[in-house]
mmCIF file of C-alpha atoms and ligand atoms in Angstrom:
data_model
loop_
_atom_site.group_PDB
_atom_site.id
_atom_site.type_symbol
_atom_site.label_atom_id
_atom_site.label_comp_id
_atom_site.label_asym_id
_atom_site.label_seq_id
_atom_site.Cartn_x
_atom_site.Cartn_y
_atom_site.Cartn_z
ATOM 1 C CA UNK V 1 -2.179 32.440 -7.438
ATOM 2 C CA UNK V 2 -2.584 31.913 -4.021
ATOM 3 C CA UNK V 3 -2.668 27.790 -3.210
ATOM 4 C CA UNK V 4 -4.222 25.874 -0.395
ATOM 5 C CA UNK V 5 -1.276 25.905 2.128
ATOM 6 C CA UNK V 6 -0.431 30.290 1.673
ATOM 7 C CA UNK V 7 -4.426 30.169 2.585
ATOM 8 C CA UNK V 8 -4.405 28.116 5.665
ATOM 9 C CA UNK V 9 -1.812 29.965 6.965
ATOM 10 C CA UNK V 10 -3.570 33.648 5.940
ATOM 11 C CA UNK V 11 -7.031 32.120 7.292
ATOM 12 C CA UNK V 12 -5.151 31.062 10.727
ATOM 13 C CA UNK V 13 -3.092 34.418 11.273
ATOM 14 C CA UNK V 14 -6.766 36.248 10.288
ATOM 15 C CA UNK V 15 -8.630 33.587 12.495
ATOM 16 C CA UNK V 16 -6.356 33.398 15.366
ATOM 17 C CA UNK V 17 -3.069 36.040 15.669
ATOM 18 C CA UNK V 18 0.541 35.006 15.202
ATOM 19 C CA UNK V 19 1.072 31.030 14.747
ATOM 20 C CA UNK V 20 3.840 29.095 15.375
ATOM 21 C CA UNK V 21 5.971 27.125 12.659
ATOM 22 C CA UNK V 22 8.290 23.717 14.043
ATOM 23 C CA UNK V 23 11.489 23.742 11.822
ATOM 24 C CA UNK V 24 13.384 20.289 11.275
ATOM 25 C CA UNK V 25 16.607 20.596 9.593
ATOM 26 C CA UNK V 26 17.327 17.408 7.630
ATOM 27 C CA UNK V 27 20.653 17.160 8.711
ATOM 28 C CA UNK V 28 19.947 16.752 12.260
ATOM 29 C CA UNK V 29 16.889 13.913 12.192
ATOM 30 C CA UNK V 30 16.445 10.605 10.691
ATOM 31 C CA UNK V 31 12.787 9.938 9.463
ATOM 32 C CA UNK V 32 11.843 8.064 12.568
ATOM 33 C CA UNK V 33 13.015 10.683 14.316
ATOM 34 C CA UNK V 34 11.424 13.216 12.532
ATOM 35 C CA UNK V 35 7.938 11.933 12.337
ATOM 36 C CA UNK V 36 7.519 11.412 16.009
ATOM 37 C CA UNK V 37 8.495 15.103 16.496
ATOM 38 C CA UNK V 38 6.637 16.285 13.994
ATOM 39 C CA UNK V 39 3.806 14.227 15.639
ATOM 40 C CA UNK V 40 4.519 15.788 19.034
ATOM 41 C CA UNK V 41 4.422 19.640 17.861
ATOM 42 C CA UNK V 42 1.198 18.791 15.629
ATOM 43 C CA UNK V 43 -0.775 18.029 19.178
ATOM 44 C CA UNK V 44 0.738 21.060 20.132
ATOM 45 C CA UNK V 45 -0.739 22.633 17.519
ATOM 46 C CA UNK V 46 2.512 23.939 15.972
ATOM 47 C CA UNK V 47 0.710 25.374 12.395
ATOM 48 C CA UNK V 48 2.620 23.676 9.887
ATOM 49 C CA UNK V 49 6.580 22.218 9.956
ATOM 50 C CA UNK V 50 9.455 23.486 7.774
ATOM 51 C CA UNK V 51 11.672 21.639 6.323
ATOM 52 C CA UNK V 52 15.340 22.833 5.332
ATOM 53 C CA UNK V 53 18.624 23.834 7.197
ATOM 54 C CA UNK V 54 22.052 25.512 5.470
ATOM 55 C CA UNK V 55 24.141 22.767 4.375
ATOM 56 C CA UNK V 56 23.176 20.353 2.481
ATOM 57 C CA UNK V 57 21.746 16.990 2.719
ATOM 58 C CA UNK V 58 21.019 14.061 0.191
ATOM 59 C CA UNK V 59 17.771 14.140 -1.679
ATOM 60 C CA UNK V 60 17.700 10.633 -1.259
ATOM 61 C CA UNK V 61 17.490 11.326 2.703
ATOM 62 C CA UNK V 62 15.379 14.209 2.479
ATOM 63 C CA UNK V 63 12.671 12.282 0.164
ATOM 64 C CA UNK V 64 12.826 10.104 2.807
ATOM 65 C CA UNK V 65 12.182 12.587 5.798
ATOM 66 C CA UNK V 66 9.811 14.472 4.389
ATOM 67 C CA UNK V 67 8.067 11.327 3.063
ATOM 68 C CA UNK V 68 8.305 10.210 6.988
ATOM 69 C CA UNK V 69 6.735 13.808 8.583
ATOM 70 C CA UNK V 70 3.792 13.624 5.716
ATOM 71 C CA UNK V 71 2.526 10.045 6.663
ATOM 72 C CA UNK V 72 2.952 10.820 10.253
ATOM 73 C CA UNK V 73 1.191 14.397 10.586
ATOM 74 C CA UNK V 74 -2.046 16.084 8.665
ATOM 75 C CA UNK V 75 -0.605 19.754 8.914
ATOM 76 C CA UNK V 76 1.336 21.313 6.115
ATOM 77 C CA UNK V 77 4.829 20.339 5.051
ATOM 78 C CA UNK V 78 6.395 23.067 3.941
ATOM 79 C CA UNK V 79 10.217 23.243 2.024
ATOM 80 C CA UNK V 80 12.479 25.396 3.393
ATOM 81 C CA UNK V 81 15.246 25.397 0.965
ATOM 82 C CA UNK V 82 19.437 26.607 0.975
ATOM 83 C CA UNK V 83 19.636 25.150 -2.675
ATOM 84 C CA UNK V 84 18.262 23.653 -5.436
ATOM 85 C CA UNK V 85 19.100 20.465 -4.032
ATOM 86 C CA UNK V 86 16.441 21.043 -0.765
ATOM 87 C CA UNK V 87 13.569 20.462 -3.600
ATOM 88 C CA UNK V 88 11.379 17.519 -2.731
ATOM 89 C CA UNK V 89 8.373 16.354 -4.724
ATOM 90 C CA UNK V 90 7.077 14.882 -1.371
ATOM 91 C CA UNK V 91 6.091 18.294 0.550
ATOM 92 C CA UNK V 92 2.659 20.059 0.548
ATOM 93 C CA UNK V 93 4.719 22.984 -0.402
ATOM 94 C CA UNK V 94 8.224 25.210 -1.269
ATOM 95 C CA UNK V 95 8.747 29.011 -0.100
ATOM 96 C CA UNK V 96 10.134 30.509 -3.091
ATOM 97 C CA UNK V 97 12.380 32.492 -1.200
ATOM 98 C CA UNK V 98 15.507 35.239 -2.600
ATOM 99 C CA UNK V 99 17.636 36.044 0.238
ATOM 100 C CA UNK V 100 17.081 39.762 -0.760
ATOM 101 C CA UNK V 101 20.635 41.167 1.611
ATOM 102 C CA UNK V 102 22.782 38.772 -0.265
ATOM 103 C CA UNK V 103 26.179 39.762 -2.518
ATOM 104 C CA UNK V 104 25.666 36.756 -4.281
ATOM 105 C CA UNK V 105 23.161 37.175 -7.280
ATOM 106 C CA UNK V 106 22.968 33.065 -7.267
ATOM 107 C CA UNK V 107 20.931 33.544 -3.787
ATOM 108 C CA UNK V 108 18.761 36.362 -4.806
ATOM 109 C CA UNK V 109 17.486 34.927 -8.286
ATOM 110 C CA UNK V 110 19.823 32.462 -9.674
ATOM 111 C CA UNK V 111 19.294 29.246 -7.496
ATOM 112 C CA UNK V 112 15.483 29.778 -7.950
ATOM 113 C CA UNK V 113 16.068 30.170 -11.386
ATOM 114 C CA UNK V 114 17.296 26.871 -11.734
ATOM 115 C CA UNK V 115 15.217 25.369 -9.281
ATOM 116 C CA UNK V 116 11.856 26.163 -10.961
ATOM 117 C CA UNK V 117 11.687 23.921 -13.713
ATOM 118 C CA UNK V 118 11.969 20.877 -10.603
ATOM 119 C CA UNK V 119 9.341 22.788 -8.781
ATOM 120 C CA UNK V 120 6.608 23.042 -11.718
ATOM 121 C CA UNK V 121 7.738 19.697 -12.460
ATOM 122 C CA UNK V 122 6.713 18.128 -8.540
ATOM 123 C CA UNK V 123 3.362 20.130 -8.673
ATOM 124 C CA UNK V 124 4.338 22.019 -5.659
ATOM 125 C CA UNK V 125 2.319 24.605 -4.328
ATOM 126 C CA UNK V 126 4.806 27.942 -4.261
ATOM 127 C CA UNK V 127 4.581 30.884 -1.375
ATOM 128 C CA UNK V 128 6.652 34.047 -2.921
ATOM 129 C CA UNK V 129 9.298 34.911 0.397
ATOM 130 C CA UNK V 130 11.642 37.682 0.891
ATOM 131 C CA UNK V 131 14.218 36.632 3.335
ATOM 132 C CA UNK V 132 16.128 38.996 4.950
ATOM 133 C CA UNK V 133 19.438 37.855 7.733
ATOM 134 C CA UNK V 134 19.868 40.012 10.171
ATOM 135 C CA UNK V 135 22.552 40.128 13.124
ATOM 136 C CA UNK V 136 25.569 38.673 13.767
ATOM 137 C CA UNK V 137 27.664 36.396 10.891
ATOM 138 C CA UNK V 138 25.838 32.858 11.187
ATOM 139 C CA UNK V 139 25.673 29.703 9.204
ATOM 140 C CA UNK V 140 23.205 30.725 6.885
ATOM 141 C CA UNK V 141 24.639 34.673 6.239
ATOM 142 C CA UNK V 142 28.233 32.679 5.622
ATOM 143 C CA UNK V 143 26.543 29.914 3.012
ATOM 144 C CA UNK V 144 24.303 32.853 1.889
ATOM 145 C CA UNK V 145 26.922 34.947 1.530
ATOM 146 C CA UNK V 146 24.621 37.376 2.851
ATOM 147 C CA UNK V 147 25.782 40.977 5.133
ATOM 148 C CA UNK V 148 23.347 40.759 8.423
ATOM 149 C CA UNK V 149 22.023 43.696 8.761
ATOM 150 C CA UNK V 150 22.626 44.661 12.370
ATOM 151 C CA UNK V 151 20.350 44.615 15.348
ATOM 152 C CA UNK V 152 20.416 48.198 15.405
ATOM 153 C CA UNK V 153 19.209 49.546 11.747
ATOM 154 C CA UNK V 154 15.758 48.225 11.645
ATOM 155 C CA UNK V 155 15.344 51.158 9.377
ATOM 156 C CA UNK V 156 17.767 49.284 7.035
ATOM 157 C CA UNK V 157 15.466 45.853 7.540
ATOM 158 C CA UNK V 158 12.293 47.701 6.692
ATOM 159 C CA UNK V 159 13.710 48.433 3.589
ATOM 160 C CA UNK V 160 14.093 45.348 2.857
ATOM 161 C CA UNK V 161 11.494 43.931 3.142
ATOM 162 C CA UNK V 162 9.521 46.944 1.420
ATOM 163 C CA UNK V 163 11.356 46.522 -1.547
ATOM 164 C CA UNK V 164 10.505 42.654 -1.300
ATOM 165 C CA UNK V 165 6.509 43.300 -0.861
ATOM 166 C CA UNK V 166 6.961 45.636 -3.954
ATOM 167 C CA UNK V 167 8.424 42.767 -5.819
ATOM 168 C CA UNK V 168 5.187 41.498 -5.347
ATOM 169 C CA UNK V 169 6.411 38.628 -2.261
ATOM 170 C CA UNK V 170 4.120 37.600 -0.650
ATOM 171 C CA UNK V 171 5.742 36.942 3.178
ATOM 172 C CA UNK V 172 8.733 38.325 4.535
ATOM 173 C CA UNK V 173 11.352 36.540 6.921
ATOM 174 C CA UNK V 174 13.543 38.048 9.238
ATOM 175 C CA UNK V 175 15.911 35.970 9.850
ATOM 176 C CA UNK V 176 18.623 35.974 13.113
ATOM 177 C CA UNK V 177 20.108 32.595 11.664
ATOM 178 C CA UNK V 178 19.304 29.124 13.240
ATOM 179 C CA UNK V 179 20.866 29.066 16.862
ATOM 180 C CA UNK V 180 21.494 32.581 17.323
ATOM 181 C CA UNK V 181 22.385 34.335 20.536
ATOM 182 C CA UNK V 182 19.519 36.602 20.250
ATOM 183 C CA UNK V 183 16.578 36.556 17.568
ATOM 184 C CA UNK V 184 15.461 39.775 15.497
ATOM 185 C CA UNK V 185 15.004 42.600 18.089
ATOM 186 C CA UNK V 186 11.603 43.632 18.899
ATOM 187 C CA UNK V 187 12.394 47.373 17.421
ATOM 188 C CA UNK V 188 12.969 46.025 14.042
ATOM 189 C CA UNK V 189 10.053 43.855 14.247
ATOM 190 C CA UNK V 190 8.196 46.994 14.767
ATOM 191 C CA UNK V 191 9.629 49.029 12.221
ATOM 192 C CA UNK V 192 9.416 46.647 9.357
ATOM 193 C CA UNK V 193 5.447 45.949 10.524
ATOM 194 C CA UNK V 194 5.031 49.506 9.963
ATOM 195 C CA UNK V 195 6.896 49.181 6.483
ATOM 196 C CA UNK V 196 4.493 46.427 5.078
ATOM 197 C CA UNK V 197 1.143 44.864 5.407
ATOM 198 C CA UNK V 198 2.651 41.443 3.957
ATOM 199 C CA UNK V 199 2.684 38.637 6.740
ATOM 200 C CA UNK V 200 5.941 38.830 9.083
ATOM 201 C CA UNK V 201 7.535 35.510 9.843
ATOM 202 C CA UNK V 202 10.242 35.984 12.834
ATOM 203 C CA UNK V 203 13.219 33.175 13.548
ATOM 204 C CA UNK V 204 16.280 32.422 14.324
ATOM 205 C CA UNK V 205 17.778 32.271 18.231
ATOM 206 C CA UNK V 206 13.959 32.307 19.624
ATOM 207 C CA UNK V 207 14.024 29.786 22.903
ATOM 208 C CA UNK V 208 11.529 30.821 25.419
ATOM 209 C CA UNK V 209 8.033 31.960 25.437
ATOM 210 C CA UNK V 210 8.971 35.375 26.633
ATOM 211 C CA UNK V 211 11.144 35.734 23.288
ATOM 212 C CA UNK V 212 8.044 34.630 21.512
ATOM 213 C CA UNK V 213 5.611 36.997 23.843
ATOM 214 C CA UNK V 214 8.130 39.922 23.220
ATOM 215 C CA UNK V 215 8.024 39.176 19.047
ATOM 216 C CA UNK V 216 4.286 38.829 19.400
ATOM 217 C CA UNK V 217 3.796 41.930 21.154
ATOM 218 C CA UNK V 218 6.580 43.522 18.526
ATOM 219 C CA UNK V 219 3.805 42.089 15.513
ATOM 220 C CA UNK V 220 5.162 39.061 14.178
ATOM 221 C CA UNK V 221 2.630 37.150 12.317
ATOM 222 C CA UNK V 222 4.803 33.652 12.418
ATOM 223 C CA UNK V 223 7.157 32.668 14.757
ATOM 224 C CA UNK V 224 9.743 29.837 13.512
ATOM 225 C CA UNK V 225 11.446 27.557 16.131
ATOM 226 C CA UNK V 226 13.693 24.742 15.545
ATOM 227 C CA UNK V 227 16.809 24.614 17.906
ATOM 228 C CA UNK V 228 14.411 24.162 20.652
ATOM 229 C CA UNK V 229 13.185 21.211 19.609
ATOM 230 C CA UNK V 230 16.026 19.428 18.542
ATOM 231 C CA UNK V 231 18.291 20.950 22.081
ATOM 232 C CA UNK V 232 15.065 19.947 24.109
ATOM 233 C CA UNK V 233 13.841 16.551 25.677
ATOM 234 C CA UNK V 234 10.748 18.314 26.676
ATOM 235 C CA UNK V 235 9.164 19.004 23.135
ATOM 236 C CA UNK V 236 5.748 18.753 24.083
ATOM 237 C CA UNK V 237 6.062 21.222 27.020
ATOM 238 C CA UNK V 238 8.135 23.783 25.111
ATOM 239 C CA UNK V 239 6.709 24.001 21.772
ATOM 240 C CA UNK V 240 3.075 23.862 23.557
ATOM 241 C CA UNK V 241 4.347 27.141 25.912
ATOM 242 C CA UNK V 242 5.462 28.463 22.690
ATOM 243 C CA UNK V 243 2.296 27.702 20.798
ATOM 244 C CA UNK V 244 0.345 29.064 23.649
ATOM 245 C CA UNK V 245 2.244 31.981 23.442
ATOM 246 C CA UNK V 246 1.945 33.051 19.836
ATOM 247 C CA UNK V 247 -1.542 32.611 20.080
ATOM 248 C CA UNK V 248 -1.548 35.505 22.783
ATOM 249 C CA UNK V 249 -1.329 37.558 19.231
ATOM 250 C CA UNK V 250 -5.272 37.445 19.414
ATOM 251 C CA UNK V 251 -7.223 37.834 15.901
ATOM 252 C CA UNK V 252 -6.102 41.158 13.801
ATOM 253 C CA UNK V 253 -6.863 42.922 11.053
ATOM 254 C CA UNK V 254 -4.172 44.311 9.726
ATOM 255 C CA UNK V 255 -1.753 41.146 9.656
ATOM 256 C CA UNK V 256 -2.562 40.298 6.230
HETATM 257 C C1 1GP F 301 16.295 29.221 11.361
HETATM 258 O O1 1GP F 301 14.720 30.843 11.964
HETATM 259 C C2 1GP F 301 15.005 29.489 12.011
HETATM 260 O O2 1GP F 301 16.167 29.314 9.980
HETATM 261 C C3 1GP F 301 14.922 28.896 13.376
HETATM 262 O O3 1GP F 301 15.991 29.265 14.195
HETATM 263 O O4 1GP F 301 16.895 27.151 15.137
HETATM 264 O O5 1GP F 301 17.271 29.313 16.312
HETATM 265 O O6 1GP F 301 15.021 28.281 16.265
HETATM 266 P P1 1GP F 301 16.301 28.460 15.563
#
């Protein structure tokens, strides 16, 4: 069933084009200095934030950032988790996400397996997410134990992420891996958009608003940021130019 958070974001990609996610990765922020970024890309009007990163962190500290970016901003908070252990009954809610290119069965149904009982338990609301890493060996293909799939097979991503909208998922994720020297090319973007009619989320290595403008144009229905705000003093400017930019995506019909 489709919950109140997987509906805002359908009703703003339908409303409004591609949108624009923040990612903070609990590792790198302390509550304080997560909710005043969070507050700063919310009047930017950065969608919703994401919460999650590749190693792991103490559910004692993420309680207490995600507990710190809920009472500081009104849009969604949204788990992004490596593990079992980046469950929080705090967030608005969890992608349920199988890292569909992995070699590890514990990535692709095994963690979530485990995980579920926690995640009925906190009430969260649950978005369905195949996540697919593509390019070069990165912190989340190593802890994911995942094979990129290379820049230059989008052919290869598309199936993917077929096979994942078959399995009845309700987003897909292409992923470059957080700080990556480039971000998913605009050719697989393309291909896999002509694969599925499931929305597209895009991250991983995307810094400027001409990466976002190119992954726009390619038809990315989110676009996921999070080194730039933690690398950048300027928050407000950038994620705003980025915002701007994803909303360049204009209104379409066939995102979702
Ligand atoms: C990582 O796709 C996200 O999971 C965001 O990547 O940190 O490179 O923006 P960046």
């Amino acid at each position: 069933m489709i919950g109140k958070v997987e509906k805002y974001l359908l009703d703003k990609i339908q409303e409004g084009g591609t949108i624009h996610i923040t990612l903070l990765d609990p590792e790198k922020v302390t509550p304080q200095s997560a909710s005043k970024t969070a507050r700063e890309v919310e009047t930017c009007n950065t969608a919703a934030i994401m919460v999650g990163g590749s190693t792991l962190t103490s559910t004692s500290h993420l309680d207490d950032v995600v507990k710190a970016i809920k009472k500081a901003v009104k849009i969604p908070v949204i788990l992004f988790p490596n593990n079992i252990t980046g469950i929080c009954r705090h967030a608005d809610a969890i992608w349920f996400m199988s890292l569909l290119n992995s070699s590890d069965p514990y990535f692709i149904a095994g963690a979530q397996v485990w995980g579920a009982p926690l995640i009925k338990k906190f009430d969260l609301e649950v978005i369905p997410l195949g996540y697919i890493i593509v390019g070069e060996s990165s912190a989340v293909s190593v802890v994911g134990r995942a094979c990129p799939i290379p820049y230059n097979k989008p052919e290869l991503a598309a199936a993917h992420a077929l096979a994942a909208q078959y399995f009845g998922m309700r987003f897909v994720y292409l992923e470059a891996g957080s700080g990556a020297k480039q971000p998913p090319t605009n050719d697989m973007i393309k291909t896999v958009k002509e694969f599925v009619n499931v929305p597209l989320i895009v991250g991983g290595g995307i810094r400027t608003s001409h990466q976002v403008r190119e992954a726009v144009d390619a038809g990315a229905d989110i676009i996921v940021t999070g080194t730039v705000v933690e690398e950048s003093g300027r928050v407000r400017d950038l994620i705003g130019e980025l915002v701007d930019c994803a909303k360049l995506g204009g209104a379409r019909d066939d995102s979702v």
